[in-house]
mmCIF file of C-alpha atoms in Angstrom:
data_model
loop_
_atom_site.group_PDB
_atom_site.id
_atom_site.type_symbol
_atom_site.label_atom_id
_atom_site.label_comp_id
_atom_site.label_asym_id
_atom_site.label_seq_id
_atom_site.Cartn_x
_atom_site.Cartn_y
_atom_site.Cartn_z
ATOM 1 C CA UNK A 1 44.154 70.713 148.022
ATOM 2 C CA UNK A 2 47.299 72.278 146.649
ATOM 3 C CA UNK A 3 48.083 69.101 144.601
ATOM 4 C CA UNK A 4 44.715 68.886 143.278
ATOM 5 C CA UNK A 5 44.728 72.431 142.044
ATOM 6 C CA UNK A 6 48.135 71.650 140.405
ATOM 7 C CA UNK A 7 46.712 68.598 138.596
ATOM 8 C CA UNK A 8 43.862 70.623 137.283
ATOM 9 C CA UNK A 9 46.310 73.164 135.985
ATOM 10 C CA UNK A 10 48.467 70.391 134.399
ATOM 11 C CA UNK A 11 45.183 68.902 132.802
ATOM 12 C CA UNK A 12 44.515 72.402 131.351
ATOM 13 C CA UNK A 13 48.063 72.875 130.050
ATOM 14 C CA UNK A 14 48.028 69.428 128.520
ATOM 15 C CA UNK A 15 44.756 70.301 126.705
ATOM 16 C CA UNK A 16 42.925 67.420 128.540
ATOM 17 C CA UNK A 17 40.414 69.886 129.821
ATOM 18 C CA UNK A 18 39.059 73.236 128.625
ATOM 19 C CA UNK A 19 39.460 76.730 130.313
ATOM 20 C CA UNK A 20 35.638 76.354 131.211
ATOM 21 C CA UNK A 21 36.089 73.018 132.578
ATOM 22 C CA UNK A 22 39.224 73.922 134.599
ATOM 23 C CA UNK A 23 37.404 77.005 135.902
ATOM 24 C CA UNK A 24 34.507 74.785 137.147
ATOM 25 C CA UNK A 25 36.796 72.310 138.667
ATOM 26 C CA UNK A 26 38.700 74.972 140.662
ATOM 27 C CA UNK A 27 35.413 76.596 141.856
ATOM 28 C CA UNK A 28 34.223 73.112 143.041
ATOM 29 C CA UNK A 29 37.660 72.524 144.716
ATOM 30 C CA UNK A 30 37.426 75.967 146.441
ATOM 31 C CA UNK A 31 33.842 75.413 147.660
ATOM 32 C CA UNK A 32 34.251 71.808 148.859
ATOM 33 C CA UNK A 33 37.909 70.956 149.280
ATOM 34 C CA UNK A 34 37.240 67.826 151.166
ATOM 35 C CA UNK A 35 34.895 66.200 148.664
ATOM 36 C CA UNK A 36 36.984 66.848 145.613
ATOM 37 C CA UNK A 37 39.223 64.232 143.928
ATOM 38 C CA UNK A 38 41.580 64.681 141.108
ATOM 39 C CA UNK A 39 39.395 62.386 138.882
ATOM 40 C CA UNK A 40 36.796 65.187 138.702
ATOM 41 C CA UNK A 41 33.858 66.416 140.703
ATOM 42 C CA UNK A 42 31.524 63.532 139.625
ATOM 43 C CA UNK A 43 33.874 60.945 140.504
ATOM 44 C CA UNK A 44 33.377 61.086 144.085
ATOM 45 C CA UNK A 45 29.520 61.311 143.593
ATOM 46 C CA UNK A 46 29.474 64.242 146.140
ATOM 47 C CA UNK A 47 29.373 67.011 143.610
ATOM 48 C CA UNK A 48 26.200 68.917 144.065
ATOM 49 C CA UNK A 49 25.670 71.677 141.618
ATOM 50 C CA UNK A 50 23.895 74.673 142.734
ATOM 51 C CA UNK A 51 23.225 76.456 139.439
ATOM 52 C CA UNK A 52 22.148 75.788 135.908
ATOM 53 C CA UNK A 53 24.353 77.965 133.573
ATOM 54 C CA UNK A 54 23.493 78.917 129.962
ATOM 55 C CA UNK A 55 26.241 80.568 128.065
ATOM 56 C CA UNK A 56 25.929 81.741 124.335
ATOM 57 C CA UNK A 57 28.975 83.231 122.688
ATOM 58 C CA UNK A 58 29.498 84.280 119.148
ATOM 59 C CA UNK A 59 31.648 81.887 117.292
ATOM 60 C CA UNK A 60 35.040 83.098 115.817
ATOM 61 C CA UNK A 61 34.431 85.647 113.009
ATOM 62 C CA UNK A 62 30.889 86.525 114.119
ATOM 63 C CA UNK A 63 31.261 90.128 115.366
ATOM 64 C CA UNK A 64 27.509 90.818 115.785
ATOM 65 C CA UNK A 65 26.522 87.864 117.722
ATOM 66 C CA UNK A 66 24.531 87.861 120.946
ATOM 67 C CA UNK A 67 26.153 87.263 124.361
ATOM 68 C CA UNK A 68 24.116 85.595 126.965
ATOM 69 C CA UNK A 69 25.188 84.571 130.399
ATOM 70 C CA UNK A 70 22.534 83.109 132.540
ATOM 71 C CA UNK A 71 22.922 81.495 135.877
ATOM 72 C CA UNK A 72 19.679 80.080 137.617
ATOM 73 C CA UNK A 73 19.840 78.600 140.973
ATOM 74 C CA UNK A 74 18.502 74.946 140.894
ATOM 75 C CA UNK A 75 16.494 75.626 144.022
ATOM 76 C CA UNK A 76 14.706 78.368 142.169
ATOM 77 C CA UNK A 77 13.826 75.769 139.475
ATOM 78 C CA UNK A 78 12.781 73.349 142.179
ATOM 79 C CA UNK A 79 10.444 75.888 143.825
ATOM 80 C CA UNK A 80 9.118 77.011 140.331
ATOM 81 C CA UNK A 81 8.281 73.471 139.369
ATOM 82 C CA UNK A 82 5.933 73.210 142.404
ATOM 83 C CA UNK A 83 3.652 75.642 140.511
ATOM 84 C CA UNK A 84 3.165 72.957 137.820
ATOM 85 C CA UNK A 85 0.906 71.055 140.294
ATOM 86 C CA UNK A 86 -1.621 73.836 140.049
ATOM 87 C CA UNK A 87 -2.117 73.552 136.292
ATOM 88 C CA UNK A 88 -5.806 72.996 135.905
ATOM 89 C CA UNK A 89 -6.714 69.444 134.577
ATOM 90 C CA UNK A 90 -8.092 70.551 131.267
ATOM 91 C CA UNK A 91 -4.838 72.572 130.539
ATOM 92 C CA UNK A 92 -2.882 69.413 131.557
ATOM 93 C CA UNK A 93 -4.790 67.336 129.012
ATOM 94 C CA UNK A 94 -4.057 70.021 126.350
ATOM 95 C CA UNK A 95 -0.581 70.172 127.221
ATOM 96 C CA UNK A 96 -0.284 66.293 127.153
ATOM 97 C CA UNK A 97 -1.894 66.348 123.639
ATOM 98 C CA UNK A 98 0.566 69.003 122.517
ATOM 99 C CA UNK A 99 3.540 66.857 123.890
ATOM 100 C CA UNK A 100 2.263 63.826 122.113
ATOM 101 C CA UNK A 101 1.915 65.600 118.759
ATOM 102 C CA UNK A 102 5.651 66.614 119.190
ATOM 103 C CA UNK A 103 6.433 62.899 119.777
ATOM 104 C CA UNK A 104 7.076 63.523 123.657
ATOM 105 C CA UNK A 105 5.223 61.086 125.792
ATOM 106 C CA UNK A 106 4.902 63.383 128.876
ATOM 107 C CA UNK A 107 1.837 63.217 131.121
ATOM 108 C CA UNK A 108 1.890 66.234 133.487
ATOM 109 C CA UNK A 109 -1.339 64.955 135.415
ATOM 110 C CA UNK A 110 0.938 62.107 136.655
ATOM 111 C CA UNK A 111 3.986 64.288 137.437
ATOM 112 C CA UNK A 112 4.573 63.654 141.201
ATOM 113 C CA UNK A 113 7.013 65.652 143.565
ATOM 114 C CA UNK A 114 9.301 62.789 143.466
ATOM 115 C CA UNK A 115 9.464 63.031 139.655
ATOM 116 C CA UNK A 116 10.224 66.641 139.941
ATOM 117 C CA UNK A 117 12.939 65.844 142.369
ATOM 118 C CA UNK A 118 14.449 63.250 139.981
ATOM 119 C CA UNK A 119 14.389 65.743 137.142
ATOM 120 C CA UNK A 120 16.353 68.342 139.227
ATOM 121 C CA UNK A 121 18.863 65.703 140.245
ATOM 122 C CA UNK A 122 19.356 64.361 136.741
ATOM 123 C CA UNK A 123 20.042 67.881 135.643
ATOM 124 C CA UNK A 124 23.318 67.514 137.353
ATOM 125 C CA UNK A 125 24.708 65.693 134.493
ATOM 126 C CA UNK A 126 23.383 67.964 131.887
ATOM 127 C CA UNK A 127 26.019 69.360 129.580
ATOM 128 C CA UNK A 128 25.111 70.536 126.217
ATOM 129 C CA UNK A 129 27.459 72.167 123.662
ATOM 130 C CA UNK A 130 26.187 73.451 120.406
ATOM 131 C CA UNK A 131 28.360 75.251 117.794
ATOM 132 C CA UNK A 132 27.518 77.145 114.721
ATOM 133 C CA UNK A 133 27.320 80.912 114.329
ATOM 134 C CA UNK A 134 27.071 81.134 118.055
ATOM 135 C CA UNK A 135 28.624 78.543 120.749
ATOM 136 C CA UNK A 136 25.770 77.528 123.205
ATOM 137 C CA UNK A 137 26.757 75.950 126.414
ATOM 138 C CA UNK A 138 24.317 74.603 128.874
ATOM 139 C CA UNK A 139 25.707 72.874 132.011
ATOM 140 C CA UNK A 140 25.271 72.664 135.870
ATOM 141 C CA UNK A 141 27.813 73.986 138.117
ATOM 142 C CA UNK I 1 18.648 82.673 151.255
ATOM 143 C CA UNK I 2 16.398 85.684 150.158
ATOM 144 C CA UNK I 3 18.326 88.217 148.016
ATOM 145 C CA UNK I 4 18.843 91.679 149.641
ATOM 146 C CA UNK I 5 20.116 93.459 146.583
ATOM 147 C CA UNK I 6 19.482 93.617 142.868
ATOM 148 C CA UNK I 7 22.309 94.770 140.817
ATOM 149 C CA UNK I 8 21.367 96.204 137.343
ATOM 150 C CA UNK I 9 23.741 97.725 134.754
ATOM 151 C CA UNK I 10 22.521 100.657 132.769
ATOM 152 C CA UNK I 11 24.380 100.834 129.481
ATOM 153 C CA UNK I 12 25.921 104.330 128.554
ATOM 154 C CA UNK I 13 27.004 105.463 124.982
ATOM 155 C CA UNK I 14 30.900 105.005 124.539
ATOM 156 C CA UNK I 15 31.372 104.319 128.316
ATOM 157 C CA UNK I 16 31.437 101.742 130.796
ATOM 158 C CA UNK I 17 27.766 100.657 131.970
ATOM 159 C CA UNK I 18 26.643 102.279 135.160
ATOM 160 C CA UNK I 19 25.971 99.724 138.038
ATOM 161 C CA UNK I 20 23.119 100.297 140.307
ATOM 162 C CA UNK I 21 22.410 98.384 143.501
ATOM 163 C CA UNK I 22 18.724 98.338 144.432
ATOM 164 C CA UNK I 23 17.966 97.503 148.083
ATOM 165 C CA UNK I 24 15.319 94.592 147.779
ATOM 166 C CA UNK I 25 14.333 95.069 151.476
ATOM 167 C CA UNK I 26 11.999 97.915 150.248
ATOM 168 C CA UNK I 27 10.330 95.475 147.907
ATOM 169 C CA UNK I 28 10.031 92.740 150.442
ATOM 170 C CA UNK I 29 8.402 95.176 152.986
ATOM 171 C CA UNK I 30 5.992 96.444 150.385
ATOM 172 C CA UNK I 31 5.186 92.882 149.397
ATOM 173 C CA UNK I 32 4.526 91.940 153.071
ATOM 174 C CA UNK I 33 2.112 94.645 153.387
ATOM 175 C CA UNK I 34 0.316 93.876 150.131
ATOM 176 C CA UNK I 35 0.130 90.147 151.229
ATOM 177 C CA UNK I 36 -1.184 90.937 154.672
ATOM 178 C CA UNK I 37 -4.020 93.134 152.987
ATOM 179 C CA UNK I 38 -4.801 90.345 150.516
ATOM 180 C CA UNK I 39 -4.670 87.439 152.938
ATOM 181 C CA UNK I 40 -8.204 87.643 154.265
ATOM 182 C CA UNK I 41 -9.635 87.888 150.656
ATOM 183 C CA UNK I 42 -7.483 84.853 149.574
ATOM 184 C CA UNK I 43 -8.734 82.835 152.517
ATOM 185 C CA UNK I 44 -12.313 83.705 151.560
ATOM 186 C CA UNK I 45 -11.791 82.811 148.015
ATOM 187 C CA UNK I 46 -10.115 79.554 148.925
ATOM 188 C CA UNK I 47 -13.029 78.580 151.204
ATOM 189 C CA UNK I 48 -15.759 79.587 148.601
ATOM 190 C CA UNK I 49 -14.043 77.882 145.765
ATOM 191 C CA UNK I 50 -12.260 75.033 147.503
ATOM 192 C CA UNK I 51 -13.513 72.358 145.052
ATOM 193 C CA UNK I 52 -12.488 74.403 141.992
ATOM 194 C CA UNK I 53 -8.733 74.307 141.170
ATOM 195 C CA UNK I 54 -8.149 77.908 141.898
ATOM 196 C CA UNK I 55 -9.747 77.681 145.400
ATOM 197 C CA UNK I 56 -6.739 75.363 146.312
ATOM 198 C CA UNK I 57 -4.338 77.514 144.368
ATOM 199 C CA UNK I 58 -5.386 80.612 146.547
ATOM 200 C CA UNK I 59 -4.458 78.894 149.705
ATOM 201 C CA UNK I 60 -1.131 77.824 148.531
ATOM 202 C CA UNK I 61 -0.318 80.949 146.522
ATOM 203 C CA UNK I 62 1.607 82.876 149.251
ATOM 204 C CA UNK I 63 3.733 80.042 150.390
ATOM 205 C CA UNK I 64 4.632 79.126 146.963
ATOM 206 C CA UNK I 65 5.444 82.659 146.128
ATOM 207 C CA UNK I 66 7.602 83.145 149.149
ATOM 208 C CA UNK I 67 9.388 79.740 148.259
ATOM 209 C CA UNK I 68 10.304 81.043 144.778
ATOM 210 C CA UNK I 69 11.288 84.684 146.003
ATOM 211 C CA UNK I 70 13.510 82.924 148.698
ATOM 212 C CA UNK I 71 15.458 81.181 146.129
ATOM 213 C CA UNK I 72 16.123 84.068 143.932
ATOM 214 C CA UNK I 73 19.537 84.714 145.344
ATOM 215 C CA UNK I 74 22.219 83.809 142.807
ATOM 216 C CA UNK I 75 19.908 84.410 139.773
ATOM 217 C CA UNK I 76 22.082 86.214 137.287
ATOM 218 C CA UNK I 77 20.935 87.353 133.792
ATOM 219 C CA UNK I 78 23.352 89.039 131.395
ATOM 220 C CA UNK I 79 22.236 89.548 127.809
ATOM 221 C CA UNK I 80 24.094 91.543 125.396
ATOM 222 C CA UNK I 81 23.655 92.167 121.751
ATOM 223 C CA UNK I 82 24.124 95.108 119.397
ATOM 224 C CA UNK I 83 21.001 96.866 120.365
ATOM 225 C CA UNK I 84 21.854 97.047 124.165
ATOM 226 C CA UNK I 85 22.401 95.027 127.298
ATOM 227 C CA UNK I 86 20.112 93.528 129.889
ATOM 228 C CA UNK I 87 22.001 92.768 133.342
ATOM 229 C CA UNK I 88 20.094 91.541 136.462
ATOM 230 C CA UNK I 89 21.833 89.977 139.447
ATOM 231 C CA UNK I 90 20.153 89.115 142.559
ATOM 232 C CA UNK I 91 22.679 89.290 145.521
#
């Protein structure tokens, strides 16, 4: 574990990874020392994120920007998505139509519990970074 | 696990925000009492309107609500702008 921690710190000092990435890797290392490899948390395939994180920070020079730090447990999303099965049929039709108008081919009426589980599992690989007046980061940890 | 504490921060002018820990056990107890009172009505509603979508929703309402509340632990919301700050953390 000590060598892996050192490796992460070396990668940080070399500039291979950012401070945020180093922080996440160290966190994973502390939580599950046996499953961690020096190649990163996803390399072993056993990295199971618990939270969806949304960070918004003002970009350099933007003093009045908004700061957002939201951490949502993935299990909460999982539990919340179960409510989707109770959307009345006529509303599902309306939603499907609205999705199609936006160019999204999603049919909520055909959404099964397995699809929802796939959605959550695939969130694991989510990592979005948007830079402008504000830096927006969305990732799982 | 179910969260037992809700930490909120109350912003103060020119000073560090004031942190407040609210014991959620009081909320859960109150919620259980309300749920027990509502349970017979929900079951009746479910039986009467089983073939409507809300009839089925009624019978699954409490289990689904509990499953969401159960997973609240770890939810952390911290939003700060020039007008103020909102801080909520379920512990």
